[in-house]
Amino acid sequence: MSSPPSSPLTTDRIVIVGAGLAALYAALELAPRPVLMISPEPLGLGASSAWAQGGVAAAMAKTDSAAAHAQDTEAAGAGTVDPEVAAMVTRMARDHILDLTALGAPFDRDPQGHYVMSREAAHSAARVVRVKGDQAGHQIMETLIQTVRATPSIQIIENTEALRLQTEGDTVTGLWIRRADRPSAPVQISCPGVLLAGGGSGGLFAHTTNPPRIRGQVIGLAARAGAMIADAEFVQFHPTAVDCGEDPAPLATEALRGEGAILINAQGHRFMQDLHPQAELAPRDVVARGIFAETQAGRRPMLDTRTALGAEVLSRFPALAETCARAGIDPVKDPIPVAVAAHYHMGGIQTDLQGRASLERLWVSGEAASTGLHGANRLASNGLLEALVYARRAAADIAASIAPPPAADTVPLLHPAFPPATGEAGMDLAALQCLRQTMTAHVGMRRDAAGLTTALRILAQLEVDQAEDEAFLNMCATATLVATSALQRRESRGGHFRSDYPNADPAFARRSRITLDAAHAIRDQVLSTS
Ligand code: SIN
């Protein structure tokens, strides 16, 4: 914002913001239609999908069914899952696994060729298709990146981020982008349609399992353009981030508990048995609250894989083995210290069944979207599945809604020349730290009206202080939507726990919807009276 804008560029390409699973898959689904993919980092490095360990939930076994998968999804979602969405997504799951397999995704198979499936929390069956224990996200992404790189209709601009949507009335007509790796002035691009697939919000919190760049920017930029946001208050905290001082915190996949790993505290007590009949395999929000309580009480919760996996933990869960080696933990001999960390945003930009946002010519897929699948608590490994299903649906809807350019194979590549920024100092790291710590302290696992009001006050001040930094304003917008929606939901449900309203209230058994203007109005009213 500190530099004068350069003149707009125009393209016939559909612009895809993001480079994770949803973005790559949508680009392939749209082929041979020309698309431009905006990736804030070199492809593959910074996407949450590449960090996903568990796998993709899909009823592949003869003894399982999409209906049972949908039922588990609704039960975990604690009364706010859209049943039509759950039925559709779980029905589509099998086809997507077969299609990924055909593309070359190396899913684990048994000697008879059947998919090997992991059991994860709150699933009534072993239903998570996986790759080498905890390598699913990484391997699926590698497969798709290779295919995308070999697809001539897909232009990728790396090290570039989206800052703002360009609108005329309620229609998205383009966007503003800039270099993500060095200060540059933004460049305006006019295009026929935009698909946002740029991830969730985990990095808005000081403790997160998400890659460092995933900080609610995409939800924020859509909200600033007027898009409707849904279920913003529902943030999922993963119970077993390895507590080894790293930021982001490395994940210890739930599949470990599916294999029999247990949770103990410093006294060796298996505390989840006191809290839920399914113990370590209770719904994720229940386990997260159990871990959080142990941490708060100073009883150091730990994941104990020793009896269940012995030395096999090292070969069967290579990501965990690497984490432990870095942290100097020997999981064969010792339990692994764990803590909760922000992991997945169930809320996001509201979409319909075709992945359309409330603004015309804007589609969303992946974690940035709120489709109604996850409700208040996402069922494990439904995230990658939702990304696949909605990437395909959004691509089909784009194809049906926007006529392709007449000579698709001659659409030129776009070469934005990013002018150097004048007076741009990069993001204020102290402000970023303040934002993230505020979110963890007041909008995290335990929320109450006083803490949420404090958070809104700090966020309002940060917005004023950082008014020149548009990327920061996008983060603040998402943080404000989360805090405001959490304040409005005066009950506890799924991942949203209010210590001043500790029970679920049937009157709130519905999804929430809010615009950024409405959130600002609520914030201003609350701050003026507190
Ligand atoms: C995990 O592997 O525990 C995470 C999977 C998910 O978030 O769905």
XYZ file of C-alpha atoms and ligand atoms in Angstrom:
538
model
C 0.000 0.000 0.000
C 2.975 2.271 0.459
C 3.804 2.225 -3.260
C 1.758 3.559 -6.167
C -0.047 0.709 -7.974
C 1.248 -0.371 -11.372
C -1.193 -0.514 -14.319
C -3.516 -3.582 -14.416
C -2.664 -6.709 -16.368
C -5.434 -8.697 -17.990
C -5.552 -12.446 -18.497
C -8.035 -15.004 -19.792
C -6.686 -17.482 -17.260
C -8.667 -18.497 -14.169
C -6.498 -17.461 -11.238
C -5.980 -20.018 -8.466
C -4.653 -18.596 -5.211
C -2.664 -21.225 -3.310
C -0.605 -24.281 -4.103
C -1.849 -27.010 -1.780
C -3.886 -30.077 -2.577
C -7.076 -28.191 -3.490
C -5.224 -25.756 -5.755
C -3.237 -28.418 -7.624
C -6.199 -30.733 -8.025
C -8.459 -27.926 -9.280
C -5.813 -26.826 -11.788
C -5.655 -30.378 -13.137
C -9.448 -30.664 -13.219
C -9.649 -27.419 -15.213
C -7.024 -28.549 -17.761
C -6.731 -27.909 -20.665
C -8.319 -24.600 -19.737
C -5.513 -22.142 -18.971
C -5.046 -21.272 -15.304
C -2.582 -19.160 -13.382
C -1.577 -20.521 -10.008
C -0.210 -18.098 -7.423
C 2.064 -19.854 -4.930
C 3.609 -17.949 -2.014
C 6.562 -20.343 -1.984
C 8.208 -22.788 -4.367
C 5.573 -25.442 -5.129
C 5.023 -27.957 -2.390
C 7.066 -26.454 0.414
C 4.616 -24.335 2.335
C 1.226 -25.961 1.873
C -0.601 -27.488 4.846
C -1.576 -30.444 2.645
C 2.067 -31.481 2.323
C 2.272 -31.592 6.124
C -0.840 -33.742 6.556
C 0.248 -37.012 8.093
C -2.866 -39.119 8.591
C -4.263 -39.546 5.092
C -7.601 -39.370 3.311
C -10.756 -40.717 4.954
C -12.728 -42.918 2.549
C -14.918 -45.978 3.038
C -12.878 -48.361 0.850
C -13.399 -51.608 2.768
C -16.255 -53.976 1.878
C -17.313 -53.884 5.527
C -17.564 -50.073 5.534
C -19.928 -47.631 3.839
C -20.175 -43.980 2.857
C -23.280 -43.780 5.057
C -21.285 -44.884 8.118
C -18.571 -42.362 7.229
C -21.207 -39.603 6.934
C -22.700 -40.623 10.262
C -19.304 -40.410 12.004
C -18.680 -37.023 10.353
C -21.971 -35.695 11.701
C -21.425 -37.132 15.174
C -17.946 -35.593 15.462
C -19.253 -32.254 14.154
C -21.457 -31.921 17.254
C -24.758 -30.890 15.714
C -23.609 -28.355 13.117
C -22.625 -30.508 10.117
C -24.740 -30.025 6.992
C -26.083 -33.578 6.357
C -26.396 -33.017 2.604
C -22.740 -32.026 2.411
C -21.612 -34.960 4.574
C -23.582 -37.418 2.420
C -22.211 -35.981 -0.832
C -18.560 -35.765 0.253
C -18.409 -39.250 1.763
C -20.114 -40.700 -1.327
C -17.467 -39.124 -3.584
C -14.526 -40.302 -1.459
C -13.953 -43.644 -3.145
C -13.735 -42.161 -6.666
C -11.121 -39.654 -5.562
C -8.940 -42.347 -3.982
C -9.118 -44.362 -7.199
C -8.295 -41.261 -9.263
C -5.332 -40.341 -7.046
C -4.135 -43.918 -7.307
C -4.355 -43.704 -11.097
C -2.286 -40.521 -10.995
C 0.391 -42.443 -9.085
C -0.240 -41.709 -5.380
C 1.589 -44.581 -3.636
C -1.059 -45.584 -1.086
C -0.109 -48.456 1.222
C -1.486 -51.825 0.014
C -1.561 -55.269 1.564
C -0.205 -58.331 -0.313
C -3.660 -58.836 -1.887
C -3.644 -55.253 -3.202
C -6.255 -53.906 -0.771
C -5.708 -50.422 0.629
C -4.194 -50.502 4.124
C -6.282 -48.284 6.322
C -5.546 -46.540 9.608
C -7.969 -46.077 12.432
C -8.281 -42.499 13.688
C -10.320 -40.911 16.444
C -14.123 -40.968 16.256
C -14.173 -43.149 13.120
C -16.262 -46.301 13.600
C -13.931 -48.198 11.240
C -10.327 -48.200 10.056
C -10.991 -45.828 7.182
C -7.994 -43.621 6.530
C -6.099 -44.414 3.346
C -2.481 -43.695 4.078
C 1.059 -43.651 2.720
C 3.970 -45.099 4.726
C 2.362 -44.442 8.110
C 2.595 -40.667 8.300
C 3.633 -39.606 4.766
C 0.244 -39.231 3.054
C 0.164 -35.461 2.526
C 3.764 -35.297 1.349
C 3.448 -38.175 -1.108
C 0.091 -37.115 -2.570
C 1.448 -33.602 -3.069
C 4.590 -34.940 -4.779
C 2.419 -36.923 -7.178
C 0.217 -33.949 -8.018
C 3.112 -31.503 -8.342
C 4.778 -33.740 -10.921
C 1.538 -33.955 -12.885
C 0.885 -30.207 -12.632
C 4.407 -29.381 -13.786
C 3.840 -31.564 -16.837
C 0.515 -29.893 -17.712
C 1.037 -27.052 -20.209
C -2.232 -25.240 -19.422
C -1.084 -24.506 -15.872
C 1.126 -21.463 -15.356
C 2.644 -21.232 -11.893
C 4.046 -18.039 -10.431
C 6.021 -18.940 -7.327
C 7.050 -16.716 -4.415
C 3.981 -14.558 -4.987
C 1.037 -13.832 -2.700
C -2.468 -12.464 -3.147
C -3.237 -9.315 -1.185
C -6.683 -8.155 -2.188
C -9.622 -9.046 -4.418
C -10.758 -6.588 -7.027
C -14.557 -6.299 -7.203
C -17.246 -4.490 -9.144
C -20.347 -4.557 -6.986
C -20.651 -8.168 -5.804
C -18.566 -9.594 -8.643
C -14.899 -10.471 -8.368
C -13.082 -9.113 -11.412
C -9.482 -9.782 -10.427
C -6.970 -9.466 -7.645
C -3.802 -7.766 -6.458
C -0.648 -9.796 -6.023
C 2.909 -9.065 -4.935
C 6.201 -10.851 -4.337
C 6.170 -12.899 -1.140
C 9.941 -13.251 -0.834
C 10.966 -9.595 -1.060
C 9.272 -6.209 -0.753
C 7.449 -5.279 -3.953
C 4.564 -3.063 -4.938
C 1.345 -4.950 -5.733
C 0.297 -5.658 -9.295
C -3.350 -5.712 -10.335
C -4.626 -8.569 -12.486
C -8.025 -8.650 -14.141
C -9.262 -12.172 -14.817
C -12.504 -14.039 -15.542
C -12.688 -15.842 -12.169
C -10.753 -16.589 -8.988
C -10.495 -19.828 -7.018
C -9.171 -19.343 -3.491
C -7.347 -22.420 -2.221
C -4.787 -20.832 0.063
C -5.246 -22.713 3.333
C -6.596 -21.973 6.799
C -5.608 -19.971 9.834
C -3.547 -22.139 12.197
C -0.576 -19.767 12.179
C -2.687 -17.002 13.679
C -2.030 -18.861 16.922
C 1.337 -18.978 18.683
C 1.124 -22.776 18.950
C 0.241 -24.396 15.642
C 0.991 -27.427 13.498
C 0.487 -25.398 10.283
C 3.289 -24.261 7.992
C 4.549 -20.762 8.905
C 2.832 -18.943 6.048
C -0.670 -20.233 6.790
C -2.122 -17.364 8.840
C -5.659 -16.735 7.671
C -4.589 -14.401 4.847
C -6.911 -15.889 2.229
C -9.996 -15.945 4.436
C -9.150 -12.386 5.428
C -8.789 -11.068 1.904
C -12.148 -12.579 0.911
C -13.780 -11.140 4.038
C -12.330 -7.706 3.293
C -13.952 -7.895 -0.145
C -17.326 -8.594 1.499
C -17.559 -12.398 1.235
C -19.734 -14.180 3.795
C -17.757 -16.127 6.394
C -19.179 -19.200 8.159
C -18.352 -21.029 11.402
C -15.347 -18.775 12.055
C -15.316 -19.650 15.769
C -14.680 -23.340 15.119
C -10.934 -23.920 15.267
C -9.598 -27.428 15.812
C -6.700 -27.910 18.183
C -4.694 -31.073 17.623
C -4.049 -32.906 20.892
C -0.662 -34.352 20.037
C 1.712 -31.747 18.701
C 5.176 -32.725 19.883
C 6.121 -30.333 22.685
C 9.755 -29.744 21.766
C 9.905 -25.953 21.460
C 9.676 -25.834 17.645
C 7.475 -23.297 15.842
C 5.474 -24.674 14.082
C 5.049 -27.641 16.398
C 5.578 -31.013 14.673
C 2.574 -33.330 14.612
C 2.413 -36.814 16.068
C -0.339 -38.288 13.904
C -3.521 -39.595 15.445
C -2.875 -42.827 13.543
C -0.352 -43.623 16.297
C -3.215 -43.775 18.768
C -5.105 -45.840 16.199
C -2.199 -48.306 16.435
C -2.578 -48.456 20.209
C -0.305 -45.662 21.473
C -1.604 -44.269 24.756
C -1.588 -40.924 26.518
C -0.057 -40.746 29.976
C 0.959 -37.937 32.285
C 4.153 -37.434 34.271
C 2.763 -39.754 36.975
C 2.244 -42.486 34.364
C -1.545 -42.178 34.649
C -3.593 -42.933 31.515
C -5.862 -39.922 32.001
C -8.079 -40.258 28.894
C -9.628 -43.382 30.406
C -11.154 -41.135 33.080
C -12.629 -38.776 30.507
C -14.268 -40.753 27.691
C -15.284 -44.371 26.965
C -13.154 -44.267 23.787
C -10.163 -42.981 25.794
C -7.370 -41.941 23.361
C -9.694 -42.418 20.390
C -12.387 -40.056 21.670
C -13.302 -37.162 19.321
C -10.379 -34.833 18.791
C -11.844 -31.920 20.780
C -12.327 -34.177 23.812
C -8.747 -35.480 23.676
C -7.438 -31.931 23.135
C -9.235 -30.699 26.254
C -7.836 -33.663 28.191
C -4.276 -32.839 27.103
C -4.766 -29.136 27.749
C -6.001 -29.812 31.302
C -2.944 -31.969 32.046
C -0.605 -29.284 30.692
C -2.354 -26.544 32.688
C -2.091 -28.670 35.838
C 1.655 -29.106 35.250
C 1.339 -32.877 34.779
C 3.204 -32.988 31.416
C 1.084 -35.131 29.058
C 2.978 -37.603 26.858
C 2.280 -39.969 23.983
C 3.562 -43.424 24.784
C 4.178 -45.584 21.722
C 6.506 -48.067 23.461
C 4.186 -51.012 24.052
C 2.061 -50.562 20.943
C 4.836 -50.059 18.414
C 8.213 -50.675 20.040
C 11.089 -50.049 17.640
C 8.706 -50.216 14.680
C 7.672 -46.635 15.407
C 10.877 -45.526 13.696
C 10.275 -47.311 10.405
C 6.496 -47.057 10.290
C 6.233 -43.362 11.216
C 9.220 -41.674 9.598
C 8.025 -38.081 10.185
C 7.741 -38.712 13.917
C 11.097 -40.488 13.943
C 12.714 -37.404 12.366
C 11.041 -35.054 14.834
C 12.194 -37.148 17.774
C 15.754 -37.318 16.422
C 15.829 -33.498 16.119
C 14.458 -33.109 19.652
C 16.721 -35.721 21.216
C 13.823 -38.009 22.176
C 14.089 -41.783 21.784
C 10.453 -42.909 21.314
C 11.473 -46.561 21.620
C 12.592 -45.937 25.206
C 10.712 -42.813 26.302
C 7.237 -41.321 25.959
C 6.997 -38.219 23.772
C 5.925 -34.908 25.389
C 2.863 -33.461 23.652
C 0.719 -30.324 23.795
C -2.277 -28.954 21.942
C -1.740 -26.734 18.896
C -4.061 -24.975 16.441
C -4.391 -27.401 13.569
C -7.401 -26.818 11.348
C -9.987 -24.093 10.823
C -13.431 -25.600 10.326
C -14.699 -22.098 9.581
C -13.808 -20.045 6.549
C -15.301 -18.524 3.437
C -18.849 -19.799 3.116
C -19.383 -21.911 0.008
C -22.313 -23.705 -1.528
C -22.288 -27.281 -2.841
C -20.389 -26.162 -5.958
C -17.680 -24.354 -3.994
C -19.112 -20.928 -4.839
C -18.595 -18.090 -2.376
C -21.201 -15.382 -1.772
C -19.445 -13.107 -4.301
C -19.908 -13.796 -8.021
C -16.967 -15.353 -9.880
C -15.324 -16.442 -6.649
C -14.879 -20.098 -5.713
C -13.138 -21.614 -2.701
C -11.815 -25.067 -1.884
C -9.656 -26.596 0.813
C -9.281 -25.288 4.328
C -10.080 -21.663 3.385
C -13.640 -22.803 2.650
C -16.411 -23.502 5.094
C -18.598 -25.996 3.261
C -20.607 -27.329 6.205
C -18.769 -30.684 6.246
C -16.904 -30.289 9.510
C -19.323 -28.547 11.854
C -17.791 -27.739 15.215
C -15.165 -30.468 15.074
C -13.645 -32.019 11.964
C -13.451 -35.799 11.804
C -9.832 -36.870 11.333
C -8.585 -37.022 7.732
C -11.741 -35.456 6.321
C -9.705 -32.335 5.460
C -7.820 -33.698 2.453
C -10.997 -35.438 1.320
C -12.984 -32.200 1.388
C -10.204 -30.431 -0.526
C -10.362 -33.047 -3.295
C -14.137 -33.123 -3.555
C -14.597 -29.349 -3.626
C -11.665 -28.740 -5.963
C -13.402 -30.967 -8.519
C -16.818 -29.433 -7.936
C -15.498 -25.879 -8.111
C -13.590 -26.649 -11.313
C -16.749 -28.138 -12.864
C -18.789 -25.121 -11.834
C -16.187 -22.696 -13.201
C -16.223 -24.598 -16.484
C -20.020 -24.428 -16.575
C -20.207 -20.735 -15.646
C -17.396 -19.029 -17.518
C -16.943 -19.625 -21.237
C -13.367 -20.632 -22.049
C -11.274 -18.301 -24.182
C -11.750 -19.005 -27.924
C -8.193 -20.242 -28.521
C -7.318 -21.756 -25.177
C -3.962 -23.118 -26.292
C -2.746 -19.689 -27.361
C -3.527 -17.822 -24.139
C -0.239 -16.130 -23.265
C 1.624 -16.566 -20.016
C 1.418 -13.649 -17.646
C 4.681 -11.978 -16.681
C 3.997 -9.450 -13.946
C 6.961 -7.139 -13.355
C 6.758 -6.295 -9.692
C 8.018 -2.768 -9.106
C 10.158 -2.383 -5.994
C 8.223 -1.099 -3.010
C 9.075 2.322 -1.728
C 9.512 2.546 2.022
C 8.310 -1.012 2.664
C 9.971 -2.550 5.690
C 8.420 -6.045 5.611
C 6.102 -7.356 8.254
C 6.446 -6.009 11.794
C 7.492 -9.176 13.620
C 6.664 -7.811 17.070
C 3.127 -7.063 15.877
C 2.851 -10.549 14.404
C 4.028 -12.093 17.663
C 1.510 -10.000 19.590
C -1.280 -11.160 17.262
C -0.357 -14.833 17.594
C 0.097 -14.722 21.365
C -3.188 -12.882 21.782
C -4.982 -15.576 19.808
C -3.463 -18.415 21.831
C -4.021 -16.681 25.180
C -7.588 -15.453 24.606
C -9.099 -17.216 21.585
C -7.538 -20.655 22.071
C -8.615 -23.812 23.879
C -10.485 -22.008 26.686
C -12.416 -18.883 25.875
C -14.544 -16.496 27.909
C -16.179 -13.128 27.347
C -13.484 -11.170 29.179
C -10.621 -12.799 27.247
C -12.374 -12.476 23.887
C -13.036 -8.795 24.577
C -9.373 -8.297 25.455
C -8.425 -10.001 22.197
C -10.749 -7.769 20.187
C -9.239 -4.679 21.811
C -5.690 -5.770 20.954
C -6.692 -6.727 17.404
C -8.376 -3.345 16.881
C -5.199 -1.564 17.974
C -3.003 -3.781 15.787
C -5.219 -2.957 12.821
C -4.652 0.756 13.398
C -0.906 0.343 13.984
C -0.409 -1.859 10.922
C -2.836 -0.041 8.592
C -0.153 0.175 5.890
C 0.470 -3.568 5.769
C -2.268 -5.207 3.765
C -1.114 -8.777 4.421
C -1.282 -8.060 8.144
C -4.775 -6.588 7.747
C -5.889 -9.834 6.092
C -4.669 -11.777 9.143
C -6.307 -9.302 11.529
C -9.571 -9.637 9.628
C -9.614 -13.413 10.111
C -8.557 -13.142 13.748
C -11.332 -10.608 14.372
C -13.891 -12.898 12.708
C -12.797 -15.827 14.902
C -12.890 -13.779 18.114
C -16.196 -12.069 17.336
C -17.927 -15.291 16.343
C -16.551 -16.971 19.481
C -17.975 -14.134 21.572
C -21.366 -14.474 19.883
C -21.542 -18.231 20.487
C -22.463 -18.293 24.161
C -22.164 -22.048 24.615
C -19.539 -24.788 24.216
C -19.590 -27.062 21.196
C -16.895 -29.148 19.510
C -13.633 -27.206 19.247
C -15.227 -24.070 20.730
C -15.064 -24.155 24.538
C -16.356 -21.237 26.626
C -15.495 -21.558 30.311
C -18.303 -19.073 31.055
C -20.790 -21.200 29.069
C -19.391 -24.723 29.503
C -22.395 -26.612 28.104
C -23.899 -26.970 24.659
C -27.093 -24.976 24.182
C -29.610 -26.433 21.680
C -30.484 -22.878 20.630
C -26.980 -22.624 19.139
C -27.043 -25.958 17.297
C -26.583 -24.267 13.946
C -23.854 -22.852 11.791
C -22.815 -19.218 12.197
C -22.490 -16.656 9.423
C -20.916 -13.233 9.587
C -19.426 -10.567 7.334
C -16.384 -8.552 8.305
C -18.505 -5.386 8.488
C -20.825 -7.098 10.962
C -17.841 -8.367 12.981
C -16.396 -4.855 13.153
C -19.754 -3.475 14.279
C -19.982 -6.090 17.068
C -16.369 -5.437 18.075
C -16.899 -1.661 18.212
C -20.060 -2.042 20.242
C -18.400 -4.451 22.710
C -15.354 -2.238 23.117
C -17.439 0.877 23.643
C -19.305 -0.720 26.531
C -16.466 -2.574 28.270
C -3.332 -36.543 12.095
O -2.687 -37.267 11.358
O -3.441 -36.720 13.294
C -4.002 -35.371 11.505
C -4.925 -35.793 10.462
C -5.933 -34.750 10.258
O -5.774 -33.638 10.767
O -6.935 -35.031 9.619
